[in-house]
GROMACS .gro file of C-alpha atoms in nm:
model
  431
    1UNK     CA    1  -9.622  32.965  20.878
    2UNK     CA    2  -9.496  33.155  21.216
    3UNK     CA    3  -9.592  33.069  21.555
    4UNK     CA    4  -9.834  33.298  21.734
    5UNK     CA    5  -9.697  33.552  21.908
    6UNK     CA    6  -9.821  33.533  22.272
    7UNK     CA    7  -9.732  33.672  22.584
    8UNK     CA    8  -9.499  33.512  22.836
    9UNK     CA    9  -9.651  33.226  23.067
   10UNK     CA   10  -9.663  33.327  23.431
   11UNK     CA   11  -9.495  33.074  23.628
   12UNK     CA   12  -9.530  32.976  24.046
   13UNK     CA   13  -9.227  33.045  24.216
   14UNK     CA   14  -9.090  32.902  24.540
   15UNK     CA   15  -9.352  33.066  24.766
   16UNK     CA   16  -9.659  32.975  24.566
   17UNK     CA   17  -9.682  33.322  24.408
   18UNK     CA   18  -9.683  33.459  24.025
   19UNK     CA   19  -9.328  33.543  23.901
   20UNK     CA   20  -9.185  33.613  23.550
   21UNK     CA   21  -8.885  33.585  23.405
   22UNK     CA   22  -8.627  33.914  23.470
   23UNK     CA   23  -8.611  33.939  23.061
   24UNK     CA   24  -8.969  33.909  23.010
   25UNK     CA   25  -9.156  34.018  22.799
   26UNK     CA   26  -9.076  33.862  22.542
   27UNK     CA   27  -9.221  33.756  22.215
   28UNK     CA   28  -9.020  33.419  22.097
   29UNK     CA   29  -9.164  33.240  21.785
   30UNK     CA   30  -8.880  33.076  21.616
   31UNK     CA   31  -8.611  32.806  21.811
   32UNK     CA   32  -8.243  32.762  21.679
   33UNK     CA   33  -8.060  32.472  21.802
   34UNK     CA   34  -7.730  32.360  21.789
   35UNK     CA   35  -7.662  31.945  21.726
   36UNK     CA   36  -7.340  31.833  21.917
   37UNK     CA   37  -7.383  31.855  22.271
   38UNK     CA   38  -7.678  31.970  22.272
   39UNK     CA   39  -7.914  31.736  22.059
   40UNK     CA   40  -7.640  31.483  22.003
   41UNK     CA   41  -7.389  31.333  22.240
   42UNK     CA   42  -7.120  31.331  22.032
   43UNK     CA   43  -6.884  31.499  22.267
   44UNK     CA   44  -6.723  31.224  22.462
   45UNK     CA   45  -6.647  31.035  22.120
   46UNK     CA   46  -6.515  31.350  21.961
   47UNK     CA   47  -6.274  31.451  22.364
   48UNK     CA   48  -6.158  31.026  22.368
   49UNK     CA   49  -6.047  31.035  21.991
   50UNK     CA   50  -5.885  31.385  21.911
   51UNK     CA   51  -5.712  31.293  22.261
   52UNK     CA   52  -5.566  31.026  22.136
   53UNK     CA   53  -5.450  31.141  21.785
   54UNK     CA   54  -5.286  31.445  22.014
   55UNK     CA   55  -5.121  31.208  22.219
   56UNK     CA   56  -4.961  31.051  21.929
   57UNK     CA   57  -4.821  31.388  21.848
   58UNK     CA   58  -4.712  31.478  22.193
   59UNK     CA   59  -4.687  31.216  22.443
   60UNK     CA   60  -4.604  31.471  22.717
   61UNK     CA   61  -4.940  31.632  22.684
   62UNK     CA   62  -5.146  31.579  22.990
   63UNK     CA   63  -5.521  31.534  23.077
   64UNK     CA   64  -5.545  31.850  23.184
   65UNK     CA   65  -5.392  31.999  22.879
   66UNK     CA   66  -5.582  31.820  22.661
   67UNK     CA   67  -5.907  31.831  22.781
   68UNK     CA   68  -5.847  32.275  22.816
   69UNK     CA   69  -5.711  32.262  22.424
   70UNK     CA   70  -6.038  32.062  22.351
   71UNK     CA   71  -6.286  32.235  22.525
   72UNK     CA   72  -6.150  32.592  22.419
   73UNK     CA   73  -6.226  32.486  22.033
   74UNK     CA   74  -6.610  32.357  22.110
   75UNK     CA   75  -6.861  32.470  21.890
   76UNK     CA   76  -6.600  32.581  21.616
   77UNK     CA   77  -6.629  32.413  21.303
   78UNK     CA   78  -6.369  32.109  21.277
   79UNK     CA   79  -6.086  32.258  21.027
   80UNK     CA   80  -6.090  32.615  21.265
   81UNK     CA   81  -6.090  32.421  21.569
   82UNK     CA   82  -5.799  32.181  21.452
   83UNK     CA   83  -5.577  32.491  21.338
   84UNK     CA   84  -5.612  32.665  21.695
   85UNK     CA   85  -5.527  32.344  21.877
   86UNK     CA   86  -5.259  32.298  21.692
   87UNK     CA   87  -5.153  32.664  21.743
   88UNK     CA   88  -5.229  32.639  22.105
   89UNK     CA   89  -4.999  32.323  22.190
   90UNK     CA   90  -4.713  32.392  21.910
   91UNK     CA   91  -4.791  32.008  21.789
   92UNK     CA   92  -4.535  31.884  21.569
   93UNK     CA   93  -4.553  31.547  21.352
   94UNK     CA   94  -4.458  31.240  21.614
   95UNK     CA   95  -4.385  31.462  21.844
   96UNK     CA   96  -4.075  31.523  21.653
   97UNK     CA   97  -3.927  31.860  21.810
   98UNK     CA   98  -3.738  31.923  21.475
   99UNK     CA   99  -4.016  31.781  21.267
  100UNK     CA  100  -4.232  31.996  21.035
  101UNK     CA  101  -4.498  32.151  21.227
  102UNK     CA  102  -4.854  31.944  21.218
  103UNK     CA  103  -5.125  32.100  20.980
  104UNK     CA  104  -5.497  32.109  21.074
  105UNK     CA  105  -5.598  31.938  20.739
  106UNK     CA  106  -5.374  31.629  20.874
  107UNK     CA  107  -5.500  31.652  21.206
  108UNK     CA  108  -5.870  31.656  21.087
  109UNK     CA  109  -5.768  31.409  20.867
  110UNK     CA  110  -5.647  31.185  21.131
  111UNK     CA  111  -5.958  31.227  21.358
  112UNK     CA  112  -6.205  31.176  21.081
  113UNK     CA  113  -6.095  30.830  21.023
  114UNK     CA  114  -6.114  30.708  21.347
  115UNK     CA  115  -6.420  30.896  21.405
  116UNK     CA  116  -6.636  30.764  21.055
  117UNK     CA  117  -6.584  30.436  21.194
  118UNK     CA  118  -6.777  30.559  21.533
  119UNK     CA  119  -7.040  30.765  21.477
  120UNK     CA  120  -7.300  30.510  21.512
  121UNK     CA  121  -7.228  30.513  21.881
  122UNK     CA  122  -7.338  30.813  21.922
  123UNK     CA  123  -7.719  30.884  22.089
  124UNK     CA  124  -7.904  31.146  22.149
  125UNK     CA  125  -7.841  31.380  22.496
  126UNK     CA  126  -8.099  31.299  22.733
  127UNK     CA  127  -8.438  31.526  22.698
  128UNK     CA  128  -8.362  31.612  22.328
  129UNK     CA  129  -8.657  31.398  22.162
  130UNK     CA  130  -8.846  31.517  22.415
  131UNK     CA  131  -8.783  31.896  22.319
  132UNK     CA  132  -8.839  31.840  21.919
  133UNK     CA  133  -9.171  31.636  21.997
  134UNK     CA  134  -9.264  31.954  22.192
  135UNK     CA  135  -9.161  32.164  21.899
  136UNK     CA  136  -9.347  31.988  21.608
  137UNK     CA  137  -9.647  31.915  21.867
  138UNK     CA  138  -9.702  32.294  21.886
  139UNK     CA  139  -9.606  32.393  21.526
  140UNK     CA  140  -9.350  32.616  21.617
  141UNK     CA  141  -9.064  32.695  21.331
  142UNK     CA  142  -8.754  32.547  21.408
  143UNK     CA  143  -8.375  32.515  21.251
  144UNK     CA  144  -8.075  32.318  21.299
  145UNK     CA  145  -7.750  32.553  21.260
  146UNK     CA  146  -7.436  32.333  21.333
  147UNK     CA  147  -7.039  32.405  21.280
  148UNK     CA  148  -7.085  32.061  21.142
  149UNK     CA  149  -6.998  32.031  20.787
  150UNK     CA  150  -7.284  31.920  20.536
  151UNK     CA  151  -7.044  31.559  20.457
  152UNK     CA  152  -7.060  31.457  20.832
  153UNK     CA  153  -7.377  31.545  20.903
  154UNK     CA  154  -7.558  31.194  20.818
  155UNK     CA  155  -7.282  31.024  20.930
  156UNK     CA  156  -7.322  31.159  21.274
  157UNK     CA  157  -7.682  31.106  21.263
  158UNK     CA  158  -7.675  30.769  21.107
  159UNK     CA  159  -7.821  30.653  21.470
  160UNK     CA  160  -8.106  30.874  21.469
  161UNK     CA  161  -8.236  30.907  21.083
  162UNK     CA  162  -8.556  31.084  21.190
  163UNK     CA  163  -8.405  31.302  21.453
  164UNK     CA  164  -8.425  31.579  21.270
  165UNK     CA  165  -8.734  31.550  20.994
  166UNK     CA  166  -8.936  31.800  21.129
  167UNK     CA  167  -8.712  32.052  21.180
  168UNK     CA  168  -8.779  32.301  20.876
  169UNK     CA  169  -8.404  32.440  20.765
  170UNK     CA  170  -8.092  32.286  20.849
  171UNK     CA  171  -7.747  32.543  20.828
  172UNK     CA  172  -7.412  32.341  20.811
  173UNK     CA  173  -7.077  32.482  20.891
  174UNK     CA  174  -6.901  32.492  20.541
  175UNK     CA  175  -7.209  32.709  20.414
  176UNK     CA  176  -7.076  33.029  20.564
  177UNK     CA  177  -6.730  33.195  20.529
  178UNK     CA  178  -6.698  33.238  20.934
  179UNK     CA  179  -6.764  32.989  21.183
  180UNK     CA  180  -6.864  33.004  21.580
  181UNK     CA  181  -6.840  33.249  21.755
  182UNK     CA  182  -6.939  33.435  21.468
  183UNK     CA  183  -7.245  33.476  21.434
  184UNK     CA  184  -7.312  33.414  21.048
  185UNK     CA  185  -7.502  33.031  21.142
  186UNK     CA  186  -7.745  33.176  21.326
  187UNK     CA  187  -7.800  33.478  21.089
  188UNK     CA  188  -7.864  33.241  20.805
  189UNK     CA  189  -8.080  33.016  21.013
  190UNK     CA  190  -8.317  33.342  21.085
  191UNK     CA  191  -8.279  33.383  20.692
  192UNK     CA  192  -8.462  33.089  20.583
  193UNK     CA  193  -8.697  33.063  20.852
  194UNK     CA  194  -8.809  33.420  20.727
  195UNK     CA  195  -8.740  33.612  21.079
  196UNK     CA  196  -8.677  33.931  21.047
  197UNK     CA  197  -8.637  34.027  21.376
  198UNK     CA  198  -8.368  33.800  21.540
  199UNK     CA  199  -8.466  33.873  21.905
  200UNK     CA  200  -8.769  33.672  21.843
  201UNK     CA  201  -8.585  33.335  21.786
  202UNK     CA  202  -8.440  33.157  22.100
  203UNK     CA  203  -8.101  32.944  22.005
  204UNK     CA  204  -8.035  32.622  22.233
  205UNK     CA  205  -7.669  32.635  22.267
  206UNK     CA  206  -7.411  32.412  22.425
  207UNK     CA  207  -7.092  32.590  22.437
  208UNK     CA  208  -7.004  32.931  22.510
  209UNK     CA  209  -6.863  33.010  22.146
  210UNK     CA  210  -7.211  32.889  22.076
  211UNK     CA  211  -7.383  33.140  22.285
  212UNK     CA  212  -7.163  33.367  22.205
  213UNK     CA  213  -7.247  33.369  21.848
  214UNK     CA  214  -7.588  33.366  21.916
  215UNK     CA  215  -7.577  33.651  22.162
  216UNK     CA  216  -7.401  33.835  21.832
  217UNK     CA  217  -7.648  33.788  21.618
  218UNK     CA  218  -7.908  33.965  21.881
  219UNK     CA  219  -8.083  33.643  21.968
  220UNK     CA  220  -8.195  33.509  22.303
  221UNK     CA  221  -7.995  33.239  22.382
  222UNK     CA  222  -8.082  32.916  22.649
  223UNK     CA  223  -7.717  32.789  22.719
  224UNK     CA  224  -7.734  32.387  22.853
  225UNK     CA  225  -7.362  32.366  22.870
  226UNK     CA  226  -7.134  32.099  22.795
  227UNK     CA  227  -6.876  32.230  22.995
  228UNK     CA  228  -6.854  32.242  23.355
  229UNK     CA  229  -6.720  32.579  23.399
  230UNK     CA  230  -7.033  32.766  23.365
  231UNK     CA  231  -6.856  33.100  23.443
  232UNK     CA  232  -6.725  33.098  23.063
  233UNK     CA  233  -7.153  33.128  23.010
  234UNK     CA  234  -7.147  33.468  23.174
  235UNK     CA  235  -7.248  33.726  22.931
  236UNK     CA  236  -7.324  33.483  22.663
  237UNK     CA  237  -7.643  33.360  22.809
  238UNK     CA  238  -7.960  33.480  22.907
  239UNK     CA  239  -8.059  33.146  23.100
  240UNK     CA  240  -7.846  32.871  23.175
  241UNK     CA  241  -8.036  32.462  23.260
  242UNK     CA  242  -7.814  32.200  23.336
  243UNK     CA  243  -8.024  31.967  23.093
  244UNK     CA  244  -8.260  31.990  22.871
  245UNK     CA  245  -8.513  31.804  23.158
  246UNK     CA  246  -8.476  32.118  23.320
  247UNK     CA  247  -8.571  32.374  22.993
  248UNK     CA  248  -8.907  32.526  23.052
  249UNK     CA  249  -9.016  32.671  22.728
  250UNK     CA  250  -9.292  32.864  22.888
  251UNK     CA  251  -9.047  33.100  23.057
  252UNK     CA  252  -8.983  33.192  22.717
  253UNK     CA  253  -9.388  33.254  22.625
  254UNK     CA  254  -9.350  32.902  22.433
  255UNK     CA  255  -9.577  32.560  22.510
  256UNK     CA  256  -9.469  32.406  22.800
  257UNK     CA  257  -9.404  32.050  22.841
  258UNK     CA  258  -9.684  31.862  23.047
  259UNK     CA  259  -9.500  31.520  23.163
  260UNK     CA  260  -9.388  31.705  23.491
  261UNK     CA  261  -9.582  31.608  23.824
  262UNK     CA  262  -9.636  31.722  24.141
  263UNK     CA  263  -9.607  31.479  24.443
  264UNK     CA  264  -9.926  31.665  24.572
  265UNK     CA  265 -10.100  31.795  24.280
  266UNK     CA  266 -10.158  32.197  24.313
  267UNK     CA  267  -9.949  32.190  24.694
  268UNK     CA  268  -9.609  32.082  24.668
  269UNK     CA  269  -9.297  32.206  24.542
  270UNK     CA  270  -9.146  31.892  24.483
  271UNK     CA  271  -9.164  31.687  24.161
  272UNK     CA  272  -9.073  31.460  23.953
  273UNK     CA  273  -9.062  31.365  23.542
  274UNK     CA  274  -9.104  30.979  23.483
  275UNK     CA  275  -8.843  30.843  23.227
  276UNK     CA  276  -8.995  30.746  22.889
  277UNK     CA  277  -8.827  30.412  22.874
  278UNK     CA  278  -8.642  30.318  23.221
  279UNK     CA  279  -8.278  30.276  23.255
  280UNK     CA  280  -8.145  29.980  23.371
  281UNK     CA  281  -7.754  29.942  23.495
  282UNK     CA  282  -7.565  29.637  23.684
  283UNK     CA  283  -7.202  29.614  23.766
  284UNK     CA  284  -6.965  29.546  24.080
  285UNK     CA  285  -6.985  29.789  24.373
  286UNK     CA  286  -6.658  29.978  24.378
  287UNK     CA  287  -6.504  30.204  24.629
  288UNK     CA  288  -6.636  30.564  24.604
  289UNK     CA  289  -6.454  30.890  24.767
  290UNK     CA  290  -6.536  30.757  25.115
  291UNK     CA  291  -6.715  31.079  25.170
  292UNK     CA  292  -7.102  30.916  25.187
  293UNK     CA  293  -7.063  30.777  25.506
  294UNK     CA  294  -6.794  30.986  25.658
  295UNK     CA  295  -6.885  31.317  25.573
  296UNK     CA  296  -7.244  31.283  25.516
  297UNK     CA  297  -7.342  31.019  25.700
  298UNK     CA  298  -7.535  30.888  25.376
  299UNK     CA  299  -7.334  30.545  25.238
  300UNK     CA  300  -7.410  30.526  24.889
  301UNK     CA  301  -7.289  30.201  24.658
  302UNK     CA  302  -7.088  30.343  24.391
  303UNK     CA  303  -7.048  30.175  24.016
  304UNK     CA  304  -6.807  30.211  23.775
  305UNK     CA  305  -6.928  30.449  23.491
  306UNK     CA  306  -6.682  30.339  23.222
  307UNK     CA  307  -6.851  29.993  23.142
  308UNK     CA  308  -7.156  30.159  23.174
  309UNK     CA  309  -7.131  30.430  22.986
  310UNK     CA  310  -7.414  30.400  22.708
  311UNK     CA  311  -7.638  30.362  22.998
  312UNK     CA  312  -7.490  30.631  23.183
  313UNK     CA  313  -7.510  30.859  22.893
  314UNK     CA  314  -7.883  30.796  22.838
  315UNK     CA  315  -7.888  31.010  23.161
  316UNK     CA  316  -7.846  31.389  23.216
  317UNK     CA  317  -7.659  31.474  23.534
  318UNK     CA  318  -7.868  31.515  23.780
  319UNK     CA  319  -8.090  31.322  24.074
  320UNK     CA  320  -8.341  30.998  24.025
  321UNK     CA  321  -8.487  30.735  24.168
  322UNK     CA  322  -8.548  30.375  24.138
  323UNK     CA  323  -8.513  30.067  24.245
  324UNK     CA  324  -8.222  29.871  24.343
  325UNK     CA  325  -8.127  29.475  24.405
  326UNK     CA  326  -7.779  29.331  24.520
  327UNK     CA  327  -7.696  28.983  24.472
  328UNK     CA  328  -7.635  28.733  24.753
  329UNK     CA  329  -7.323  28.628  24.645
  330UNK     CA  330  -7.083  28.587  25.018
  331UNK     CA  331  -7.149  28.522  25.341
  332UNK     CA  332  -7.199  28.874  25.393
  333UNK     CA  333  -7.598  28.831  25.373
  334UNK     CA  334  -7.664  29.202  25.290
  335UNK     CA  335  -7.788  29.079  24.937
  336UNK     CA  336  -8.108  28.855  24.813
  337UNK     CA  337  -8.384  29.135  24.804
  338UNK     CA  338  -8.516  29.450  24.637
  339UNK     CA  339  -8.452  29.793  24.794
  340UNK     CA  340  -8.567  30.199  24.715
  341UNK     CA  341  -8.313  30.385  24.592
  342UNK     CA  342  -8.227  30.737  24.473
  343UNK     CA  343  -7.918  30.816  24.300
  344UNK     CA  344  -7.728  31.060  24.212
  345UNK     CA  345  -7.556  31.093  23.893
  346UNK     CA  346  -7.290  31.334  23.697
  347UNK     CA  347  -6.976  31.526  23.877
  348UNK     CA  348  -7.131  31.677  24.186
  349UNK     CA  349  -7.083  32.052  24.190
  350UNK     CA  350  -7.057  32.078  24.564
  351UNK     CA  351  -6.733  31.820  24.578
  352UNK     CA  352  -6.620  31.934  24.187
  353UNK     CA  353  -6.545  31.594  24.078
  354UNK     CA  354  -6.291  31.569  23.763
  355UNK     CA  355  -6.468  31.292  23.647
  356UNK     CA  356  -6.832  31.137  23.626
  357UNK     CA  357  -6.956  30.904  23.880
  358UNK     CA  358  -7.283  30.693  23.959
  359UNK     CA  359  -7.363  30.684  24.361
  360UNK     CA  360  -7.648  30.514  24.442
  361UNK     CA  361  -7.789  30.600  24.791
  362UNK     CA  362  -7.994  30.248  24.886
  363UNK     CA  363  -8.262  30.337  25.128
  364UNK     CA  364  -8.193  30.044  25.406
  365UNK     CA  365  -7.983  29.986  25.668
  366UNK     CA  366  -7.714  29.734  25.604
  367UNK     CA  367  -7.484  29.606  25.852
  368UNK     CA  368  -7.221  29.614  25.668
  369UNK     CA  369  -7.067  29.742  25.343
  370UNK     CA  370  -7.116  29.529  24.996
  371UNK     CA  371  -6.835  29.597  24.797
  372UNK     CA  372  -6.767  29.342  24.505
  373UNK     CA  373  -7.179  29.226  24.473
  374UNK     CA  374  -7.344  29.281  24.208
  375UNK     CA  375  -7.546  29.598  24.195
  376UNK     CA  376  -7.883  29.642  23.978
  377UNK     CA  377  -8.040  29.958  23.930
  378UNK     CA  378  -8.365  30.032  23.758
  379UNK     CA  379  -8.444  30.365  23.711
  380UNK     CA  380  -8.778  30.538  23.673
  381UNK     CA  381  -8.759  30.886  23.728
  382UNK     CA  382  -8.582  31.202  23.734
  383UNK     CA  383  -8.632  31.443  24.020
  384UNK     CA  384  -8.393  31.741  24.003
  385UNK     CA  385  -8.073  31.835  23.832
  386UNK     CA  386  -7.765  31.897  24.020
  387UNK     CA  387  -7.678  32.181  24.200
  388UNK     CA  388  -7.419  32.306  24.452
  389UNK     CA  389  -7.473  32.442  24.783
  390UNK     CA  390  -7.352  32.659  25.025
  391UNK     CA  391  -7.255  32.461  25.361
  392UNK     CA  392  -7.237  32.051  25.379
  393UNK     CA  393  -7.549  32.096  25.603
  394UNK     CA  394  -7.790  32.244  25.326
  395UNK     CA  395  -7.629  31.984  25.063
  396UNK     CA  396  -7.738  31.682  25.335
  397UNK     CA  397  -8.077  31.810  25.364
  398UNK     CA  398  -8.167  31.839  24.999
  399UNK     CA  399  -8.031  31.478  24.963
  400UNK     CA  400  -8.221  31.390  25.241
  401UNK     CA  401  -8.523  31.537  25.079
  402UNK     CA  402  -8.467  31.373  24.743
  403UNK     CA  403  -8.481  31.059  24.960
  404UNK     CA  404  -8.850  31.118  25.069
  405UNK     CA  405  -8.961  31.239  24.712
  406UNK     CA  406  -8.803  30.878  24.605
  407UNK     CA  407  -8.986  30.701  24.892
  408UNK     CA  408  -9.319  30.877  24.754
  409UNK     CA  409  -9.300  30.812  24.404
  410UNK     CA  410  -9.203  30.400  24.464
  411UNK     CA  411  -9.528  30.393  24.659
  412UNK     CA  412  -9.695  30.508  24.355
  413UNK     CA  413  -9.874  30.201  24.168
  414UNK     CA  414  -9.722  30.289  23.842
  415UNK     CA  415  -9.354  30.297  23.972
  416UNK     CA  416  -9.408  30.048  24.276
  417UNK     CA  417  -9.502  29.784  23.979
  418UNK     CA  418  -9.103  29.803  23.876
  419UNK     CA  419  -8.983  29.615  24.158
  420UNK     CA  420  -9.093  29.278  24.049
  421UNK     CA  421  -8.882  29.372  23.697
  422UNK     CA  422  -8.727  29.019  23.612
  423UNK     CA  423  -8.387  29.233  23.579
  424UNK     CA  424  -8.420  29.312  23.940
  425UNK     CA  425  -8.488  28.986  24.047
  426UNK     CA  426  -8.350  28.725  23.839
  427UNK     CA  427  -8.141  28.501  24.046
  428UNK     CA  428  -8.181  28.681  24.376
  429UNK     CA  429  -8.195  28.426  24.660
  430UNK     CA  430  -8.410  28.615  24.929
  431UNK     CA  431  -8.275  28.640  25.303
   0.00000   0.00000   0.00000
């Protein structure tokens, strides 16, 4: 059974008034989505491991290197992507310069089993449940086309067994002859889902090979991209969201998701999407980029995002709010209570940050820094993804902004509730 066909949703835009999409109309009834990266954070496992086996081949290679020879393969299926790597960094066994030239079957071979041994660490990308609950909700037809090959697949989902039972067809790399960019996956997918126009079905897509692919195979194509160069989306995309919080299927004449709210209901443009199941993070403040205070006169109490990564990753980039506690632990006395917070967290487009970093902006004046206490964070909401700006001025006011929305939503009973959480205040000895 099809969706309905229906026309496209009329949404408010910045001013109050009726806008629609520049590619409406539209008629979208069937939803294609890719798995790694985009339902599946299996990314950063897949970037840390390959790395390492590379390394072992060429100890010269650099971050830089590395990370470009592993992002230019994403979305390829793992034998294609393994032989192009190879190709592009002339890997030789050991790093051997007279040694036989690496294959991709032993470099695949290599990854796989360091990387059977893993999977289970894998989770889901932030918003993902949240857009297949929509999908079965509201009955509309959904696949799965991966480059993933069928033997992996419940490996990689070992996690998340359920994940996919309601989608209705499920296309695995090894059962076409050409892989990403081509766009045979997504051609098969619209096979067995009985489309038979493919401009109807709208593929969620992570990297641009992805959309690519999908753009080949005449499809409309939502890009939420796993790599922060979004130029390499140009031309590939029809609409690009940072995370899948940020997808509005009714911009696409699908259901739209109803967990959004307005600070004022009906008059105000700002709002906010509670978490399903909070997030809560502790470690040691550590020294940030010394930009907060100094260039934006807003001192923010970094923590480390490697120790905290499953937390961390349970969190699309992006802006939230919460609440916040710092131990009294030195004669500092800035610690011992309970404080508002709103946090920003990912690579910050405006500063381009080469790696991923949690900054915490505690809404209090201290009189003096904190580094080295122990930082809690609870946090209950998302409020907007991030986003770069033109001058330092415009990027202070938004965070200024975000600030207020947080101070708004923490007065709220159902949020305000959270700062008597026994992980917040467990061992704080008030001032």
């Amino acid at each position: 059974e099809t969706h309905p066909r229906r026309t496209p949703r009329a949404r408010r835009g910045a001013g109050g008034y009726v806008t629609m999409p520049p590619w409406a109309p539209v008629k979208i009834t069937h939803v294609i989505l890719d798995l790694d990266g985009t339902l599946i954070n299996t990314e950063q496992l897949v970037d840390e491991v390959v790395g390492a086996v590379l390394r072992k081949h060429d100890a010269s290679l650099d971050t830089k290197s590395i990370r470009n020879a592993i992002e230019g393969v994403r979305g390829m299926r793992p034998l294609d992507g393994s032989r192009i790597i190879i190709e592009n960094l002339k890997l030789r066994k050991d790093g051997a310069a007279d040694g036989p030239a690496l294959t991709a079957e032993e470099l695949l071979a290599e990854t796989e089993v360091e990387l059977n041994g893993r999977w289970g660490e894998v989770n889901t990308m932030p918003g993902a449940e949240r857009l297949l609950a929509l999908l079965r909700r509201h009955e509309v037809p959904t696949a799965l086309a991966t480059s993933t090959p069928a033997k992996y697949l419940s490996a990689k989902l070992a996690s998340h067994p359920n994940l996919l039972q309601h989608v209705a067809c499920v296309c695995t790399g090894d059962e076409v002859r050409r892989g990403k960019p081509d766009p045979s996956i997504f051609l098969l997918a619209a096979e067995r889902l009985g489309v038979d126009d493919p401009s109807c079905c709208l593929v969620v897509e992570d990297t641009p090979l992805g959309c690519q692919a999908a753009k080949a195979a005449g499809m409309r194509v939502l890009a939420v991209p796993s790599i922060q160069n979004f130029n390499l989306y140009s031309g590939h995309a029809d609409e690009l969201c940072r995370s899948l919080y940020d997808v509005d299927p009714a911009r696409w004449g699908l259901p739209s998701f109803d967990d959004w709210r307005e600070l004022v209901p009906g008059m105000s443009l700002d709002r906010y999407l509670p978490l399903t199941t909070p997030i809560r993070m502790r470690g040691p403040v550590v020294k940030g980029f010394g930009r907060g205070s100094k260039m934006l006169g807003i001192p923010t109490a970094n923590l480390d995002v490697a120790p905290l990564k499953l937390q961390a990753d349970a969190l699309a980039p992006g802006i939230y709010f919460g609440w916040a506690a710092v131990a009294k632990e030195d004669p500092r006395d800035v610690g011992g209570s309970v404080y508002r917070m709103v946090m920003s967290i990912g690579w910050n487009p405006f500063f381009d940050n080469a790696k991923k970093t949690i900054e915490p902006w505690l809404l209090h004046e201290f009189g003096g820094d904190f580094y080295d206490q122990e930082l809690r964070l609870h946090v209950l909401g998302y409020i907007r993804p991030e986003a770069n700006f033109t001058t330092i001025e415009d990027l202070i006011k938004r965070i200024h902004r975000d600030a207020e929305v947080a101070k708004t939503c923490l007065a709220l009973e159902e949020f305000a509730k959270h700062a008597d959480d026994p992980f917040l205040v467990e061992g704080l000895v008030p001032n």
